[in-house]
PDB file of C-alpha atoms in Angstrom:
ATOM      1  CA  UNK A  24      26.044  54.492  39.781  1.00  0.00           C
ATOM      2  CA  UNK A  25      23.091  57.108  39.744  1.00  0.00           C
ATOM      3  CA  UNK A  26      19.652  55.377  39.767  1.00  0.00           C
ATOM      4  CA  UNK A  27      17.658  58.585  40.064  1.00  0.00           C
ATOM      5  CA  UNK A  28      14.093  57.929  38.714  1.00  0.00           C
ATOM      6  CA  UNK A  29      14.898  54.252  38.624  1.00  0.00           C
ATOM      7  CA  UNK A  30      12.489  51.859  40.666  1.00  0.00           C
ATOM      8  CA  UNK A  31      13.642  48.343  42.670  1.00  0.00           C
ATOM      9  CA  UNK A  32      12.203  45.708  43.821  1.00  0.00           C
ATOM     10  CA  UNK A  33      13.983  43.511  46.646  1.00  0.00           C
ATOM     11  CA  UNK A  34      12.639  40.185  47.912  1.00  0.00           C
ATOM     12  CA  UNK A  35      14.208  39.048  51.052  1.00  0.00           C
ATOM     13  CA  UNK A  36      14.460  42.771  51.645  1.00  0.00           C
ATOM     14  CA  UNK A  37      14.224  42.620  56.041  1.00  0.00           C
ATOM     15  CA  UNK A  38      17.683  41.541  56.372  1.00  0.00           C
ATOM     16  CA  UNK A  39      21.206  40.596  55.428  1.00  0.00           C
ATOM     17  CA  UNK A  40      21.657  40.810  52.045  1.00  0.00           C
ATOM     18  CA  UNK A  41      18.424  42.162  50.833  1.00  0.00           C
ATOM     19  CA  UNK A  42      18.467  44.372  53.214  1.00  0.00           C
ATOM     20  CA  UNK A  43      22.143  45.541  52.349  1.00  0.00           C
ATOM     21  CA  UNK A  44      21.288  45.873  48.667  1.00  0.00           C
ATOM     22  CA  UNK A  45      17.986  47.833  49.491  1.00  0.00           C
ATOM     23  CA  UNK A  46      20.578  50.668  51.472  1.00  0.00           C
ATOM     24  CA  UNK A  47      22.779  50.348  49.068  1.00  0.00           C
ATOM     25  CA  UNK A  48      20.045  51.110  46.090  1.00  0.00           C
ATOM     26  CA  UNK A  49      18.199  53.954  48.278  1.00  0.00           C
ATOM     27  CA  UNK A  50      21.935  55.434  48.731  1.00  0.00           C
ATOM     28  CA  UNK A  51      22.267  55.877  44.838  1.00  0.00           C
ATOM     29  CA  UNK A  52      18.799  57.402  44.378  1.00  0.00           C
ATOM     30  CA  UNK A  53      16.013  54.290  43.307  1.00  0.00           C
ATOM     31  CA  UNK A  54      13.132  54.483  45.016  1.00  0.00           C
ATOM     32  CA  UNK A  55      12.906  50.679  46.553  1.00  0.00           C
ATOM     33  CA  UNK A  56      10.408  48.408  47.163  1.00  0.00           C
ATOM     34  CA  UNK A  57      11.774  45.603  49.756  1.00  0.00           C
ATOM     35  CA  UNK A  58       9.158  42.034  50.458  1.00  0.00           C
ATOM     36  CA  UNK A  59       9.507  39.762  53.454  1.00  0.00           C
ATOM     37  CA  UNK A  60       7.504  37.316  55.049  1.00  0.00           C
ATOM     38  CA  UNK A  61       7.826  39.321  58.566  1.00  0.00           C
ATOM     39  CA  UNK A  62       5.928  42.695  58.608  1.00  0.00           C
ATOM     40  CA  UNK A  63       7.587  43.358  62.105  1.00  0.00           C
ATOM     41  CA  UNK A  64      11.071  42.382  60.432  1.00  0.00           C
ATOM     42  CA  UNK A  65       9.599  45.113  57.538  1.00  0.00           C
ATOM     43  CA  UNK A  66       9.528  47.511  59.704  1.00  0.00           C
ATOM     44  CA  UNK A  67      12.362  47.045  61.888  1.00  0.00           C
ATOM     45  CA  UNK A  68      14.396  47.337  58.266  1.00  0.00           C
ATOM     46  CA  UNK A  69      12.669  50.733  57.642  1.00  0.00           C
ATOM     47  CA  UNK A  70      13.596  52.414  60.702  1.00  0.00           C
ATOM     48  CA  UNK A  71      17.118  51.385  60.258  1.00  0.00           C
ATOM     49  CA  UNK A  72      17.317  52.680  56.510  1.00  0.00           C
ATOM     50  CA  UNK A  73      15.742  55.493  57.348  1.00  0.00           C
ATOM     51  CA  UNK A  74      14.247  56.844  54.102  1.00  0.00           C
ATOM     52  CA  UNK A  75      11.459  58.903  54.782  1.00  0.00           C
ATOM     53  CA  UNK A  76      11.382  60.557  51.797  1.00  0.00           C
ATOM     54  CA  UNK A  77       8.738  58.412  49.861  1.00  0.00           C
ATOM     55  CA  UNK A  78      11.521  56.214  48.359  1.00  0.00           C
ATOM     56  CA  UNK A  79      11.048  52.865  50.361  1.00  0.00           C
ATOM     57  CA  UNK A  80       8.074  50.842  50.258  1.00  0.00           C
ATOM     58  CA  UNK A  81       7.458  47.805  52.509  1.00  0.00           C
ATOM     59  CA  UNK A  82       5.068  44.705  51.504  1.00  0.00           C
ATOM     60  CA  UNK A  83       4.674  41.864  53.848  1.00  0.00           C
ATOM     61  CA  UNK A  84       4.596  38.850  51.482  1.00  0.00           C
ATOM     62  CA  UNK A  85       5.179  35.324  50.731  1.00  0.00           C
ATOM     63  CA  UNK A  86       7.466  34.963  47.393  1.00  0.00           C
ATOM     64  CA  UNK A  87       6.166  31.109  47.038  1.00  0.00           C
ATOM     65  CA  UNK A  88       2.540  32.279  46.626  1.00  0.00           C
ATOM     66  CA  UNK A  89       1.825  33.216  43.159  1.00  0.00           C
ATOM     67  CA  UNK A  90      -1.206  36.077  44.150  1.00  0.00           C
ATOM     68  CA  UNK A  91       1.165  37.726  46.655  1.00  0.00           C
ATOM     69  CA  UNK A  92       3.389  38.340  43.582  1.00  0.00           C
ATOM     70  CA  UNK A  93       1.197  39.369  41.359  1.00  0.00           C
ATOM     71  CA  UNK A  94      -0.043  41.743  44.169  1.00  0.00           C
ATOM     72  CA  UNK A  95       3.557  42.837  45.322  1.00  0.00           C
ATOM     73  CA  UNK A  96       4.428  43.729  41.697  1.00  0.00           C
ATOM     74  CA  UNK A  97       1.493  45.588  41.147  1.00  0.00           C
ATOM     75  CA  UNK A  98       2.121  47.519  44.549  1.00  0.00           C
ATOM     76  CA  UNK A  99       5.186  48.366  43.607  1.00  0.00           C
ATOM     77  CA  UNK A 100       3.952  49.523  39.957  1.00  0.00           C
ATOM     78  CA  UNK A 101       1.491  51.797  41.213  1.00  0.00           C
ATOM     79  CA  UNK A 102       3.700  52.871  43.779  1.00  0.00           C
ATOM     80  CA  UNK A 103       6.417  53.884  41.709  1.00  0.00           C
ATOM     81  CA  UNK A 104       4.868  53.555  37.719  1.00  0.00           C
ATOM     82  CA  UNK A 105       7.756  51.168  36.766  1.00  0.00           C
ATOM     83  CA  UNK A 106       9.976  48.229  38.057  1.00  0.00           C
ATOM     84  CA  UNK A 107      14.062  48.765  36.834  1.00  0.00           C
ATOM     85  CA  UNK A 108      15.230  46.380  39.061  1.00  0.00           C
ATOM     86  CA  UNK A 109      13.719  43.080  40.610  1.00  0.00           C
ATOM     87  CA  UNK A 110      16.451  41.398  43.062  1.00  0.00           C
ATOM     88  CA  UNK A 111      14.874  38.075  43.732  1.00  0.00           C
ATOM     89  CA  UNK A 112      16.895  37.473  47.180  1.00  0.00           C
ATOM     90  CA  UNK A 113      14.484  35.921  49.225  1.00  0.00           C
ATOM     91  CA  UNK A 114      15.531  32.229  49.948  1.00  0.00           C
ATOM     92  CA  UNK A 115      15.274  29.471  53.480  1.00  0.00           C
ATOM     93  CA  UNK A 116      17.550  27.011  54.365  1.00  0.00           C
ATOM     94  CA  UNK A 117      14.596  24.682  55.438  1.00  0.00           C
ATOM     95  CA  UNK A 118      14.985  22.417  57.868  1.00  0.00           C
ATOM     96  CA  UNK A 119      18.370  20.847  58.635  1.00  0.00           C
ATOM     97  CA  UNK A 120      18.603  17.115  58.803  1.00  0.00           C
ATOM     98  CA  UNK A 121      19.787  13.737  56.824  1.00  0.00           C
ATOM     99  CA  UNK A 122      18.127  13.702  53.005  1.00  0.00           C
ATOM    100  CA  UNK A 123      16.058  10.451  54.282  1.00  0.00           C
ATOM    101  CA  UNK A 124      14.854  12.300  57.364  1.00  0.00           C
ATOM    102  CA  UNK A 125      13.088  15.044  55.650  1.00  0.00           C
ATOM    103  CA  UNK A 126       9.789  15.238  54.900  1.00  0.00           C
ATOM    104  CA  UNK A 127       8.230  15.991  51.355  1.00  0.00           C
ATOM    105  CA  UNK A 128       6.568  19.202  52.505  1.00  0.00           C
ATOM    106  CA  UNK A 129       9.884  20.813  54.184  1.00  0.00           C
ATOM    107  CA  UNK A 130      11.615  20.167  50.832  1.00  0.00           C
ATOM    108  CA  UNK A 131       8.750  21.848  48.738  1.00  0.00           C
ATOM    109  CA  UNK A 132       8.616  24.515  50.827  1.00  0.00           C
ATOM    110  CA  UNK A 133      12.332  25.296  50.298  1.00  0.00           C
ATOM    111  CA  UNK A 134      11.941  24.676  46.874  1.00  0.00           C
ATOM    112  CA  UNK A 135       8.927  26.596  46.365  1.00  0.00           C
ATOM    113  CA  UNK A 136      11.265  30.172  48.025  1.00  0.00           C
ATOM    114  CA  UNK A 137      14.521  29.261  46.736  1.00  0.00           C
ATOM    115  CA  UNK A 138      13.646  28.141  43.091  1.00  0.00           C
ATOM    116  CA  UNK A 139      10.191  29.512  42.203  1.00  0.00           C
ATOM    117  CA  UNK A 140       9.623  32.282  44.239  1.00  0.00           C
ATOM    118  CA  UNK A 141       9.702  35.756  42.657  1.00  0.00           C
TER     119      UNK A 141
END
């Protein structure tokens, strides 16, 4: 697949998957634009893809919060004048425990990252 000139944007982008998919896009040519939480975790993840070229941008960012998207999009727009690809990735397990031991706000968290995050 050649993705020359093409533009992606990868939430979840600091490790496992995202941060397979963001090699794997940067090895076919898009430039990339990868979002986590964890700026250290960021950069960690662009040391160990190693483009230096201008192709890979890192945002820290929380997917849940509406003005970090809009200001992660728009990053990535005037970054790279386009978005071809958005791979919404990003997602928490939450806290582990017995449905009538959790509490309201550790579901809505994990439902604001897994469901409505962007």
């Amino acid at each position: 697949m050649d993705l020359r000139d093409k533009a992606a944007l990868v939430t979840g982008g600091a490790g496992g998957i995202g941060e397979a998919a963001a090699g794997a896009l940067l090895a076919e040519g898009a430039k990339v634009a990868i979002v986590d939480i964890s700026a250290a975790a960021l950069a960690e993840t662009a040391a160990a893809l190693g483009a230096e070229d201008g192709r890979l941008l890192t945002i820290a960012a929380d997917v849940s919060k509406e003005d970090d998207v809009k200001a992660y999009v728009q990053a990535t727009v005037d970054a790279f004048g386009t978005i071809d690809v958005f791979f919404n990735n990003a997602g928490i397990e939450g806290r582990v425990a017995p449905l009538v031991e959790q509490e309201v706000e550790d579901l809505d968290r994990v439902l604001a990252v897994n469901v409505r995050g962007s």
